mmCIF file of C-alpha atoms and ligand atoms in Angstrom:
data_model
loop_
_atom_site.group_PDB
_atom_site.id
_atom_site.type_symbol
_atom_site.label_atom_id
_atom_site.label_comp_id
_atom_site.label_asym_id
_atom_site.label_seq_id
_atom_site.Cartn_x
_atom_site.Cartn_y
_atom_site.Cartn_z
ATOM 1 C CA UNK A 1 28.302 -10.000 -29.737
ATOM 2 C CA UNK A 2 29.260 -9.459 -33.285
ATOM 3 C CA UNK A 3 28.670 -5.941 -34.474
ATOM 4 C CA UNK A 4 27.447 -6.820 -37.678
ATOM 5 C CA UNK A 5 24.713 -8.523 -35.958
ATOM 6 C CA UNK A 6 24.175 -6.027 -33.535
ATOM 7 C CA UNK A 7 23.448 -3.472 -35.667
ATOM 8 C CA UNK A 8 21.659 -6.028 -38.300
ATOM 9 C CA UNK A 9 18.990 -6.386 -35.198
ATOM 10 C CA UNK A 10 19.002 -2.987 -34.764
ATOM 11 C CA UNK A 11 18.219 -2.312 -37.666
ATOM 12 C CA UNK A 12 15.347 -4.586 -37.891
ATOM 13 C CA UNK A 13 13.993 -3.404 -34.328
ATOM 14 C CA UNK A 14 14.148 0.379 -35.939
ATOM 15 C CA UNK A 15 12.525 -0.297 -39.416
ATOM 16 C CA UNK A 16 9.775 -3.222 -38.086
ATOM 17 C CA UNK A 17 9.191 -2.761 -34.243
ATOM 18 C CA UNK A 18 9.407 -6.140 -34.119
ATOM 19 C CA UNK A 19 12.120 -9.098 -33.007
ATOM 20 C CA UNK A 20 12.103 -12.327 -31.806
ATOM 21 C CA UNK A 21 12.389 -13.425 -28.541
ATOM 22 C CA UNK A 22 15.783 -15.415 -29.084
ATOM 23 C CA UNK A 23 17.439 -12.104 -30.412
ATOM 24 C CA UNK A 24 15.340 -9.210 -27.983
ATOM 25 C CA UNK A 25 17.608 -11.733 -25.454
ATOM 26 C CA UNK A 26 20.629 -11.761 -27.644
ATOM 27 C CA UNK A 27 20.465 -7.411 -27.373
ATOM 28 C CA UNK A 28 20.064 -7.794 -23.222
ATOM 29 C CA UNK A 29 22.920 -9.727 -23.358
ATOM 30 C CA UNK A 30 25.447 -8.067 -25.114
ATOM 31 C CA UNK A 31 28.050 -5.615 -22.928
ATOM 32 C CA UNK A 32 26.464 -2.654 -22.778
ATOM 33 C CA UNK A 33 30.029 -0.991 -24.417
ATOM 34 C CA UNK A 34 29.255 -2.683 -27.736
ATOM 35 C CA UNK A 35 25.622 -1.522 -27.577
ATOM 36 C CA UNK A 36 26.116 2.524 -28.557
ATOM 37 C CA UNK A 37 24.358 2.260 -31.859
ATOM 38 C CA UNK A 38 21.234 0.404 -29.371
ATOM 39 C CA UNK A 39 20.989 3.142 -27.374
ATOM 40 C CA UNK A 40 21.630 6.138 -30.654
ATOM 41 C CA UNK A 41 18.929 4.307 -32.624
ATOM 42 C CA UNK A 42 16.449 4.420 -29.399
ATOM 43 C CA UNK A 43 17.186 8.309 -29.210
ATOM 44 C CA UNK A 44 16.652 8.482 -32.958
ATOM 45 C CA UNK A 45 13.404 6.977 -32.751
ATOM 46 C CA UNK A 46 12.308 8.898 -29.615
ATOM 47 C CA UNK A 47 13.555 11.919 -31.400
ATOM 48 C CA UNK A 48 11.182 10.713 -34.828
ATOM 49 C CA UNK A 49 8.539 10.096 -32.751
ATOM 50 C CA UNK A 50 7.947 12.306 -29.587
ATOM 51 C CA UNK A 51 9.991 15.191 -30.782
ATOM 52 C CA UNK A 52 12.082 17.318 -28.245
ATOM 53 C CA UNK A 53 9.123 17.083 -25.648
ATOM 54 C CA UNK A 54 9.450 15.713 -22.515
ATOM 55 C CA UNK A 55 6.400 15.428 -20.578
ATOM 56 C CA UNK A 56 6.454 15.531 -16.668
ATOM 57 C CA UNK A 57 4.143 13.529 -14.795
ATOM 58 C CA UNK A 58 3.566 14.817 -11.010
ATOM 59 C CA UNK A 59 3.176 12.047 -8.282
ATOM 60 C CA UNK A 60 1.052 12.729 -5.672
ATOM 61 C CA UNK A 61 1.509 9.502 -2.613
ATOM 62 C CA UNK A 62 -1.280 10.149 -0.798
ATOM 63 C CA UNK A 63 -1.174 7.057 0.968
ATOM 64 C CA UNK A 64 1.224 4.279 2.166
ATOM 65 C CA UNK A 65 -1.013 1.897 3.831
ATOM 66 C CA UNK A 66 -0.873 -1.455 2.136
ATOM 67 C CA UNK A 67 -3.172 -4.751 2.470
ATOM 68 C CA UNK A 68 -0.779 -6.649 -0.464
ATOM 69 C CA UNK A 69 3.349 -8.199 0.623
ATOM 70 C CA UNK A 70 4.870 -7.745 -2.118
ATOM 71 C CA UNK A 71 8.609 -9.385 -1.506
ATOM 72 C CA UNK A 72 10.387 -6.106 -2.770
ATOM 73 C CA UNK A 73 8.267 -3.546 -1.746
ATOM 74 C CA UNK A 74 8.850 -1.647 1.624
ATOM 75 C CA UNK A 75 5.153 -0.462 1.406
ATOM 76 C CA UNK A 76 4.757 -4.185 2.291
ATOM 77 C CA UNK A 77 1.677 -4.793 5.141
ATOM 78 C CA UNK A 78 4.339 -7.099 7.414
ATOM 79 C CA UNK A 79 6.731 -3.734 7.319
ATOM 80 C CA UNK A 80 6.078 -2.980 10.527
ATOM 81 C CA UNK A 81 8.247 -0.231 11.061
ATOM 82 C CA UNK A 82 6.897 2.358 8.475
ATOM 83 C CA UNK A 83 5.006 4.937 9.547
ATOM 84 C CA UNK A 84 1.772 4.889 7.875
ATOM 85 C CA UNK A 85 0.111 8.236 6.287
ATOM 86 C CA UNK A 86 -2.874 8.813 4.481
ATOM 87 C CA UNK A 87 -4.128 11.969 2.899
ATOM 88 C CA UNK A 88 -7.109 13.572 3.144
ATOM 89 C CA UNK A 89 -9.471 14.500 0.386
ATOM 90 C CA UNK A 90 -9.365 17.850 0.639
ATOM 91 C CA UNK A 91 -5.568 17.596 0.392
ATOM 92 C CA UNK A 92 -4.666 15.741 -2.000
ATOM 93 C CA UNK A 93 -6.823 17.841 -4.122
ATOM 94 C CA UNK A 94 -5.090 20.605 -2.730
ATOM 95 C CA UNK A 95 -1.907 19.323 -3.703
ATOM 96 C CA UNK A 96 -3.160 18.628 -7.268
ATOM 97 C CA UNK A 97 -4.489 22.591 -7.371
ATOM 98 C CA UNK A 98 -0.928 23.253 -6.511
ATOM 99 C CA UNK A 99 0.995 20.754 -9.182
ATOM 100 C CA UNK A 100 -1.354 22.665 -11.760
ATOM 101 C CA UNK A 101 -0.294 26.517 -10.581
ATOM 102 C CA UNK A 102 3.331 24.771 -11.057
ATOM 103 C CA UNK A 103 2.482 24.113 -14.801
ATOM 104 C CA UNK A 104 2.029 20.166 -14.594
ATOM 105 C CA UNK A 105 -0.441 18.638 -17.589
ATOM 106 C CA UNK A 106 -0.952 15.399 -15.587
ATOM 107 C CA UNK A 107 -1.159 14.680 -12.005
ATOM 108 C CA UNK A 108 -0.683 11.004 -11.117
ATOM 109 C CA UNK A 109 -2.407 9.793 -7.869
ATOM 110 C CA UNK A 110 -0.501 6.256 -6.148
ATOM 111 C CA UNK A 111 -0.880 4.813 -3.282
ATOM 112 C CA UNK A 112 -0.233 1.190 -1.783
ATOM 113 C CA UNK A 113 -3.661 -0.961 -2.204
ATOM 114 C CA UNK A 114 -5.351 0.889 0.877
ATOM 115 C CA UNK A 115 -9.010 0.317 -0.227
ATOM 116 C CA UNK A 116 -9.264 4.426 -0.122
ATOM 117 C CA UNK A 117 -12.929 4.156 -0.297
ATOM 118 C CA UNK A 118 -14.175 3.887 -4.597
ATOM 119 C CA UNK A 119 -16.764 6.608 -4.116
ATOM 120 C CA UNK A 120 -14.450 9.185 -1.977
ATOM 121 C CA UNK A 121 -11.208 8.280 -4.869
ATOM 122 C CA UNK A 122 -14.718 9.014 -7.867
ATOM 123 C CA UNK A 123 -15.038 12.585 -5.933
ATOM 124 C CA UNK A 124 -11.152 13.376 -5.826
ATOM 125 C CA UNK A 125 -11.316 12.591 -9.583
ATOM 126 C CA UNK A 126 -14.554 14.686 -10.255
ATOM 127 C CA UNK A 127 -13.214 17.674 -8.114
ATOM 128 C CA UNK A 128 -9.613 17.883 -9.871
ATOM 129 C CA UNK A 129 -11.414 17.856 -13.125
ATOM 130 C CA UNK A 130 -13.510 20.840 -12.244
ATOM 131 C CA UNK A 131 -10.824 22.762 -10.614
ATOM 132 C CA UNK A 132 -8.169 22.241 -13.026
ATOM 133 C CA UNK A 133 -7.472 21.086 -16.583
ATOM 134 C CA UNK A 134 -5.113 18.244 -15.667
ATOM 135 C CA UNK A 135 -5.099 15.205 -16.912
ATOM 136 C CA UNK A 136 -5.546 12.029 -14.260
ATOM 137 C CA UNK A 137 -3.530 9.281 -14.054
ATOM 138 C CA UNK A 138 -4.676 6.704 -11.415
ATOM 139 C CA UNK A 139 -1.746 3.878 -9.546
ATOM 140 C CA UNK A 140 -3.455 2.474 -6.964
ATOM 141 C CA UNK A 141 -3.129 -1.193 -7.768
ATOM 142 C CA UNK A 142 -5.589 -4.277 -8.143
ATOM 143 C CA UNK A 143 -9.136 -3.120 -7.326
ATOM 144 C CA UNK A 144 -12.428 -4.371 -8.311
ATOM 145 C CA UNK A 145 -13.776 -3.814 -12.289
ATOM 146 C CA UNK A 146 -16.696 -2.054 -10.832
ATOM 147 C CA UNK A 147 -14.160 1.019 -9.587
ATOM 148 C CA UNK A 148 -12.417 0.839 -12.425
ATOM 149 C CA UNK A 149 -15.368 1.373 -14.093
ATOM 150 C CA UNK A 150 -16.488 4.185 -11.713
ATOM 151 C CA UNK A 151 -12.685 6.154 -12.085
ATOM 152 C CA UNK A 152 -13.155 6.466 -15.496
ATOM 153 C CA UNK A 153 -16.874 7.617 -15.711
ATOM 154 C CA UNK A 154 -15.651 10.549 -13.189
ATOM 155 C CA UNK A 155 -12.739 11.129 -15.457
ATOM 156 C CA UNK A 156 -10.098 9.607 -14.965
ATOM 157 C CA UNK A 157 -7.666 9.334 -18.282
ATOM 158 C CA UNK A 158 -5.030 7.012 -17.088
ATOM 159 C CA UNK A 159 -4.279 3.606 -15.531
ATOM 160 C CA UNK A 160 -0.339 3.171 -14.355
ATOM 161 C CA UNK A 161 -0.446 -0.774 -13.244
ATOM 162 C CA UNK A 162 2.684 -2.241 -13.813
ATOM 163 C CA UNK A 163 3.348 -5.949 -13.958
ATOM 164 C CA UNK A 164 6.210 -6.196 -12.543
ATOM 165 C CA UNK A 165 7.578 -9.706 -14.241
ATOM 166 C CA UNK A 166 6.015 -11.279 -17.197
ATOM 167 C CA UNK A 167 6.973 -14.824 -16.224
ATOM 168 C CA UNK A 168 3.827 -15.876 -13.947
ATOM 169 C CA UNK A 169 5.626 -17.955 -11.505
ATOM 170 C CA UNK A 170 8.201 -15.307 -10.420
ATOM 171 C CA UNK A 171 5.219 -13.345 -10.119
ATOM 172 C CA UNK A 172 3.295 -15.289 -8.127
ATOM 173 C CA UNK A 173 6.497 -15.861 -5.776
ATOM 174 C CA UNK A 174 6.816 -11.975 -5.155
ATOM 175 C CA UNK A 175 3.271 -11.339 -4.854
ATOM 176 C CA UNK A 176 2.082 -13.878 -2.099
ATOM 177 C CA UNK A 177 -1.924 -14.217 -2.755
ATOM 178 C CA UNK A 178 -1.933 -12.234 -6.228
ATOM 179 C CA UNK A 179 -2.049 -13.415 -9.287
ATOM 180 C CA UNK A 180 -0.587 -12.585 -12.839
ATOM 181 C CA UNK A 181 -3.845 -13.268 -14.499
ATOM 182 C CA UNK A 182 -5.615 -10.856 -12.496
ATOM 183 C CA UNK A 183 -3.215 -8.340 -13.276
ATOM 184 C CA UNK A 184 -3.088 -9.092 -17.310
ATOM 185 C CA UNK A 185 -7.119 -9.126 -17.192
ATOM 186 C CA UNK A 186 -6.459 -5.964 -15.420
ATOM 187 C CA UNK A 187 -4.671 -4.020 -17.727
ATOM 188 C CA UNK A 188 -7.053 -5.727 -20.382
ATOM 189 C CA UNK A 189 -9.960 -4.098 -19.034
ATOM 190 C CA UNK A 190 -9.174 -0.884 -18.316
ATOM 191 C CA UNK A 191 -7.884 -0.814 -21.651
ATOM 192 C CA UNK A 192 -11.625 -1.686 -23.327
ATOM 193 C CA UNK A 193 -12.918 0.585 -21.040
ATOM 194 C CA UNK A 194 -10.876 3.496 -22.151
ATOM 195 C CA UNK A 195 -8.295 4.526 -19.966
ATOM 196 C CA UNK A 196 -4.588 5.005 -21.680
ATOM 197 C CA UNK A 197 -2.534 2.152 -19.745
ATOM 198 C CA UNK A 198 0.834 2.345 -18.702
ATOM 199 C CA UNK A 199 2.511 -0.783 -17.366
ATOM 200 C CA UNK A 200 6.439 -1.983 -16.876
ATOM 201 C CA UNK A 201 8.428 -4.103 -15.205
ATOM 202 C CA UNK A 202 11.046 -3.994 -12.352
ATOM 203 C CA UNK A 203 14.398 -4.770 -13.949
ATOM 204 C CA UNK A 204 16.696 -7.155 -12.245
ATOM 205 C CA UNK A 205 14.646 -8.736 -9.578
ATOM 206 C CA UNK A 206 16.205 -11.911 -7.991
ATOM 207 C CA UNK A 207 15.523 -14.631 -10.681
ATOM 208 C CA UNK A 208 15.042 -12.741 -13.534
ATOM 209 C CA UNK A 209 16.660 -13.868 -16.420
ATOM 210 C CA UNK A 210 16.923 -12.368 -20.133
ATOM 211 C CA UNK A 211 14.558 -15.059 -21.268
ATOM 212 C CA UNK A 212 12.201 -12.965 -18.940
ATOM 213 C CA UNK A 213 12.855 -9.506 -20.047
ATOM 214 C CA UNK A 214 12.369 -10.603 -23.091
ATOM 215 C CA UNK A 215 9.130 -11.666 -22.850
ATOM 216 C CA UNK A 216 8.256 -8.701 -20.391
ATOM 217 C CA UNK A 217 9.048 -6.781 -24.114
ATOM 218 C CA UNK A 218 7.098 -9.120 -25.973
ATOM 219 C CA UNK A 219 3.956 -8.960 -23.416
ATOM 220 C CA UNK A 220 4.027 -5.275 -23.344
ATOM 221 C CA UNK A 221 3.803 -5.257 -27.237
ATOM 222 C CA UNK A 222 0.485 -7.492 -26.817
ATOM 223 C CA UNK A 223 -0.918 -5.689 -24.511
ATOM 224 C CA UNK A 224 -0.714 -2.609 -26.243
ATOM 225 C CA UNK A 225 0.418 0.317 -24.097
ATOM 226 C CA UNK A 226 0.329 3.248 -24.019
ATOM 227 C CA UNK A 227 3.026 3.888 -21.484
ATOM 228 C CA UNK A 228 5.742 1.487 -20.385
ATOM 229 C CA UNK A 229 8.110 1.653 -17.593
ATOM 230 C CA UNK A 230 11.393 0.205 -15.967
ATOM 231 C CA UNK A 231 13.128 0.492 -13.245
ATOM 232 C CA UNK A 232 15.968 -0.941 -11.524
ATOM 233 C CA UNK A 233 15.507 -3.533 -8.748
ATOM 234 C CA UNK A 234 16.017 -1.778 -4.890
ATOM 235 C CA UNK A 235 16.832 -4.152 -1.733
ATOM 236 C CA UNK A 236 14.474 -2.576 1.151
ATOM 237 C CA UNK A 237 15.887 -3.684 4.292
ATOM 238 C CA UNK A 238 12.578 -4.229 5.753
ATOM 239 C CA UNK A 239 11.402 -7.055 2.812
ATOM 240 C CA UNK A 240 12.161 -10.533 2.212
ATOM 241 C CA UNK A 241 14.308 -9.247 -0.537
ATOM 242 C CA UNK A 242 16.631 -7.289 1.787
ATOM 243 C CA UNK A 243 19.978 -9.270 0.958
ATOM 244 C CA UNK A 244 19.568 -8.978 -2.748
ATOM 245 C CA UNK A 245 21.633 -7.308 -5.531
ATOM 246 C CA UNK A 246 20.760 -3.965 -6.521
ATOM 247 C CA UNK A 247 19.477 -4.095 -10.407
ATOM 248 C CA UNK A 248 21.946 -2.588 -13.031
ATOM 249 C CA UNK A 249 21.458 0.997 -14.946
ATOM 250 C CA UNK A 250 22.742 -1.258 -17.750
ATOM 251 C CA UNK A 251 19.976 -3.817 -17.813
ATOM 252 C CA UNK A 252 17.632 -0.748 -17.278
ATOM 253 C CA UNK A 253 18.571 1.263 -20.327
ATOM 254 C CA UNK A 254 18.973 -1.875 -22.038
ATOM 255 C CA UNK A 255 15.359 -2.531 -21.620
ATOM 256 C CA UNK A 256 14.513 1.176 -22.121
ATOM 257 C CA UNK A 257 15.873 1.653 -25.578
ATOM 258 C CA UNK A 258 14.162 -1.752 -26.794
ATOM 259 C CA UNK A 259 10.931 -0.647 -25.420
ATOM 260 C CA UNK A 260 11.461 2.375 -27.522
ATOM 261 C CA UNK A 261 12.113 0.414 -30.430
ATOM 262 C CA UNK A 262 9.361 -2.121 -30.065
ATOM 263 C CA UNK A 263 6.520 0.102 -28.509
ATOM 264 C CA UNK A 264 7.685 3.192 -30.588
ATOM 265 C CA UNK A 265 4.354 5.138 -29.543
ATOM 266 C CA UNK A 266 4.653 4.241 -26.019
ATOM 267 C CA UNK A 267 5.735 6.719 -23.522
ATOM 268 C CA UNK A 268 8.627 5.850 -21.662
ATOM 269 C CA UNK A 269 9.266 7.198 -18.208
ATOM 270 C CA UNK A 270 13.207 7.932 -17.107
ATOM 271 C CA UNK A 271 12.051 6.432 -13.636
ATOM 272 C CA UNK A 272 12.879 7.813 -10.283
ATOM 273 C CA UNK A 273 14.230 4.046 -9.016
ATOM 274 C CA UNK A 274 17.092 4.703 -11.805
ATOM 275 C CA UNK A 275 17.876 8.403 -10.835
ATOM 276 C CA UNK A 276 18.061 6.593 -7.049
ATOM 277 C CA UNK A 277 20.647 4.463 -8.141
ATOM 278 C CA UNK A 278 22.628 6.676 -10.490
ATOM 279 C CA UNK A 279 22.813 10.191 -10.029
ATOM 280 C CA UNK A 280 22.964 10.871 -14.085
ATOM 281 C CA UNK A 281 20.401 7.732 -14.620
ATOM 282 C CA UNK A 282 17.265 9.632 -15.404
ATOM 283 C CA UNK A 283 19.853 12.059 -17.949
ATOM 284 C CA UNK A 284 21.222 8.497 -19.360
ATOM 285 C CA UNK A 285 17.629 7.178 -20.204
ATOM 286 C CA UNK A 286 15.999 10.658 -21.905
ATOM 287 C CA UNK A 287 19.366 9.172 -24.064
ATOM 288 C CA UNK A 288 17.903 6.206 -24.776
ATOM 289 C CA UNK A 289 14.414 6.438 -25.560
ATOM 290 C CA UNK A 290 12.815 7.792 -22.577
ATOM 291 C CA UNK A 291 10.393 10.443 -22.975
ATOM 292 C CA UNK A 292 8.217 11.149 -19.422
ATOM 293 C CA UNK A 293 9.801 11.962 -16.297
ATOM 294 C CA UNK A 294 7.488 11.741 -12.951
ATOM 295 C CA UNK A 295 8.836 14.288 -10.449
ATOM 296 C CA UNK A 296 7.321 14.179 -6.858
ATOM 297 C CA UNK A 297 4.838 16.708 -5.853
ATOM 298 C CA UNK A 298 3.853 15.162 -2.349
ATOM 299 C CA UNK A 299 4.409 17.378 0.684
ATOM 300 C CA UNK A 300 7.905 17.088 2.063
ATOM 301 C CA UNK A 301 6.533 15.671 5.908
ATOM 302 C CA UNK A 302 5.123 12.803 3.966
ATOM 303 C CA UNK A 303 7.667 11.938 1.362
ATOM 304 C CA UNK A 304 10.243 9.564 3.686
ATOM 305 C CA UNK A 305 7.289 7.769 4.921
ATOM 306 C CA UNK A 306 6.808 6.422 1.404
ATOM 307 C CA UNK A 307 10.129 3.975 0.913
ATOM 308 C CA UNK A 308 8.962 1.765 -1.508
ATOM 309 C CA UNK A 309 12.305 1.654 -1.636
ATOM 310 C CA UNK A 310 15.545 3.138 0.171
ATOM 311 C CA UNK A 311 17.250 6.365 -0.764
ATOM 312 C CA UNK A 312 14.383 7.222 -3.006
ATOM 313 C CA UNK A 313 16.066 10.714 -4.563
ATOM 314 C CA UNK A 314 14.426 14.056 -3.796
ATOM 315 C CA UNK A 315 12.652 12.994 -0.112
ATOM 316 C CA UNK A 316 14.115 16.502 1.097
ATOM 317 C CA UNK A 317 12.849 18.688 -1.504
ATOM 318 C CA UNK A 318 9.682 20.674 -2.266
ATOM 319 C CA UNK A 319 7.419 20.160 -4.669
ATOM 320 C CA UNK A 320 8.525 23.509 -6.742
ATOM 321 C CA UNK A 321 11.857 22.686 -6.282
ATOM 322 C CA UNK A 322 11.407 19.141 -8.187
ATOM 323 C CA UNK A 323 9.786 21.097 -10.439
ATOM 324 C CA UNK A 324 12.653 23.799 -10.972
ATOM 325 C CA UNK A 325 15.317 20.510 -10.929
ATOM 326 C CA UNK A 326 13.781 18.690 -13.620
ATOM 327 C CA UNK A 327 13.151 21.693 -15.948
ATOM 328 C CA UNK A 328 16.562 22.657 -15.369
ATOM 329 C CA UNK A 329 18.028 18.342 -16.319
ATOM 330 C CA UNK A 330 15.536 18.635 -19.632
ATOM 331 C CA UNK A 331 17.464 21.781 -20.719
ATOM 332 C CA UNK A 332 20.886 20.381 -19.933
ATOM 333 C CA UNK A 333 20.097 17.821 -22.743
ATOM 334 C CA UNK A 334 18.543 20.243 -25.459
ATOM 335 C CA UNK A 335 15.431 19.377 -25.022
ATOM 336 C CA UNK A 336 12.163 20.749 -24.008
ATOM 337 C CA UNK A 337 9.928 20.730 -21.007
ATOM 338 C CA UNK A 338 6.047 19.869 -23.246
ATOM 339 C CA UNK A 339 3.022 22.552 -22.710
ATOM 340 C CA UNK A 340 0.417 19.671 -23.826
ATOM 341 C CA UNK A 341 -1.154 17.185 -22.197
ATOM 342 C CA UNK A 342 0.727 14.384 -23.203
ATOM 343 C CA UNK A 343 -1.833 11.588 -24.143
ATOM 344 C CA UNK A 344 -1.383 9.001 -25.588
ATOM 345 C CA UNK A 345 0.579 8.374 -29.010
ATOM 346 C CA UNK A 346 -1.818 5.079 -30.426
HETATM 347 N N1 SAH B 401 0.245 -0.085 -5.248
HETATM 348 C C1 SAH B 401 0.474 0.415 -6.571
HETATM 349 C C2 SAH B 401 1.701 1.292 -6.657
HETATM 350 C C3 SAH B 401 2.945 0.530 -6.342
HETATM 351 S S1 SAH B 401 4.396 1.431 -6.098
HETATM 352 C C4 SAH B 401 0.534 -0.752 -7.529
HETATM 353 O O1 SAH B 401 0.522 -1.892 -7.096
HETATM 354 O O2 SAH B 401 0.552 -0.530 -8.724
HETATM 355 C C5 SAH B 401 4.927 1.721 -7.734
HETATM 356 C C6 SAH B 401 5.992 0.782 -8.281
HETATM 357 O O3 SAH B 401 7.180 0.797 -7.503
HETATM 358 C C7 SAH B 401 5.661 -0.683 -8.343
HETATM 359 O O4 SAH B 401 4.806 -0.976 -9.389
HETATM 360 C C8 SAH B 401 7.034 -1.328 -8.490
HETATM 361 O O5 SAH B 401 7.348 -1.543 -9.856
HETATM 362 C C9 SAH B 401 7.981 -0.288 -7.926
HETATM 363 N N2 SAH B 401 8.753 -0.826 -6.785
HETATM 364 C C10 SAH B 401 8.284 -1.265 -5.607
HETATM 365 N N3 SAH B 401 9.291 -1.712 -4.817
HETATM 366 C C11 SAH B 401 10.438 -1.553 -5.517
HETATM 367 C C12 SAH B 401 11.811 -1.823 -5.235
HETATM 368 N N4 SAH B 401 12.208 -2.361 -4.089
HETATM 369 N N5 SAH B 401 12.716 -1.525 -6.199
HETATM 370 C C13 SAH B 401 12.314 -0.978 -7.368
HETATM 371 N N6 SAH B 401 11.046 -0.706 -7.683
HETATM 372 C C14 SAH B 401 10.108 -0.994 -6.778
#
């Protein structure tokens, strides 16, 4: 593309948070080598915006058991051949007592869709709320509106449900018995009801097109969130999906700097699916508009048994030495590990 027009739409994206569709597509499409000025007015803006602060989110997986099959994920139910783990109570508060002695604001709790019973997840909540002064970020997919509802009168601050593809027949093909309105009226309600919501997409999935990321951008700026997400595409061998192409870093900072641009107040997670793929790709998206990065806290025995997808980075490590890692990538680029909480910009 022309760089007159590149930096014309830019421009606009910078000044207006807003673009249409036809030209979000025309940015996506573009070589990433003619896209610098993209990616330095994303870091601007982050830089305007969030400051030198990056927040660090800490993941506890406390389970991998799955009812849902979804085509990419190897947390899938018909995976056979994963070893299935589920943490107790008393441990995975443990482990959030633990991310808090380690200086973590926010402790995120994820799991497949395990039906963890609502009540025991409302006591986890209540109990890491009394013990420490973290803030609570729930990923546990799809449940009812009556434990949403429940989660957030114990506490809980956060909802992290991403959805995945905004183009609802893609969706619908990856996630066999799910569907995209259920996930939209989803994010909807836990919004009125008062959690912060973080959503995203997974970049490069097999029939994806630009058209699609598009409107992925132009659904996230609807739904108002508060956090968005991307990350690239993964083949598991165990999935439908196994023969696939791996998803680019290029698409993904693509998308990450024009999330910047369009959701300027959203955080924007440097994900751990791009730091799989390239060893510098978390560094490469606190470049371009990124803001949050989510290091593992999960005990080490249980880490390999949660492949969502392969070669997920940092299975080896400990949860202090993630810790120690991270804090020592956020330096390497000036900037500064945050001492707040980290709520929401809106
Ligand atoms: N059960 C929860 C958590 C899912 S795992 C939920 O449904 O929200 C967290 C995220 O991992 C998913 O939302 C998806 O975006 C991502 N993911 C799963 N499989 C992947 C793969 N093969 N490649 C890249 N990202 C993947």
């Amino acid at each position: 593309m022309n760089q007159f027009r590149i930096k014309r739409l830019v421009d606009q994206a910078f000044e207006q948070a807003e673009l249409a569709k036809e030209d979000i597509k025309a940015l996506l499409t573009a070589d990433i080598a003619e896209l610098d000025y993209l990616l330095q007015q994303a870091d601007q803006k982050r830089k305007e915006v969030c400051g030198d602060e990056v927040h660090l989110r800490a993941i506890i997986e406390f389970s991998s058991y799955c009812k849902q099959n979804c085509h990419y994920c190897g947390l899938r139910k018909e995976n056979h051949k994963l070893e299935r783990y589920q943490l107790k109570k008393d441990e995975i508060i443990e482990t959030a007592g633990m991310a808090s002695e380690l200086g973590y604001q926010t402790v995120v709790l994820q799991s497949g869709e395990d039906e963890y019973p609502a009540a025991e997840i409302a006591e986890i909540i209540k109990e890491i709320k009394n013990t420490t002064d973290l803030a609570i970020t729930l990923s546990l997919g799809e449940r009812d509106f009556a434990a949403y509802k429940l989660w957030r009168e114990a506490g809980a601050d956060r909802y992290l449900l991403k959805h995945e593809t905004a183009d609802q027949a893609l969706y619908e093909k990856y996630h066999p018995g799910m569907s995209f309105e259920n996930r939209i009226e989803s994010l909807n309600y836990l919004k009125t009801i008062g959690y912060q919501i973080g959503s995203g997409v997974i970049i490069d999935l097999p029939g994806q097109t630009p058209e699609i990321l598009a409107e992925d951008l132009l659904l996230s700026q609807d739904l108002k969130l508060d956090m968005i997400g991307s990350g690239p595409f993964i083949p598991h061998e165990q999935t439908p999906l196994a023969e696939s192409k791996t998803g680019t870093v290029e698409m993904t900072l693509k998308f990450t700097a024009l999330s910047r641009l369009l959701l300027p107040l959203a955080h924007i997670p440097a994900t751990t699916a791009l730091g799989t793929i390239d060893a510098e790709g978390r560094q490469k998206a606190l470049l371009a508009g990124a803001n949050v990065v989510m290091p593992n806290v999960t005990d080490s025995k249980y880490r390999e048994k949660y492949q969502i997808y392969p070669e997920k980075i940092c299975v080896n490590e400990e949860a202090g030495d993630c810790r120690q890692c991270i804090g020592g990538i956020i330096a390497s680029l000036g900037r500064e590990v945050s001492q707040t909480k980290g709520h929401s910009l809106r």
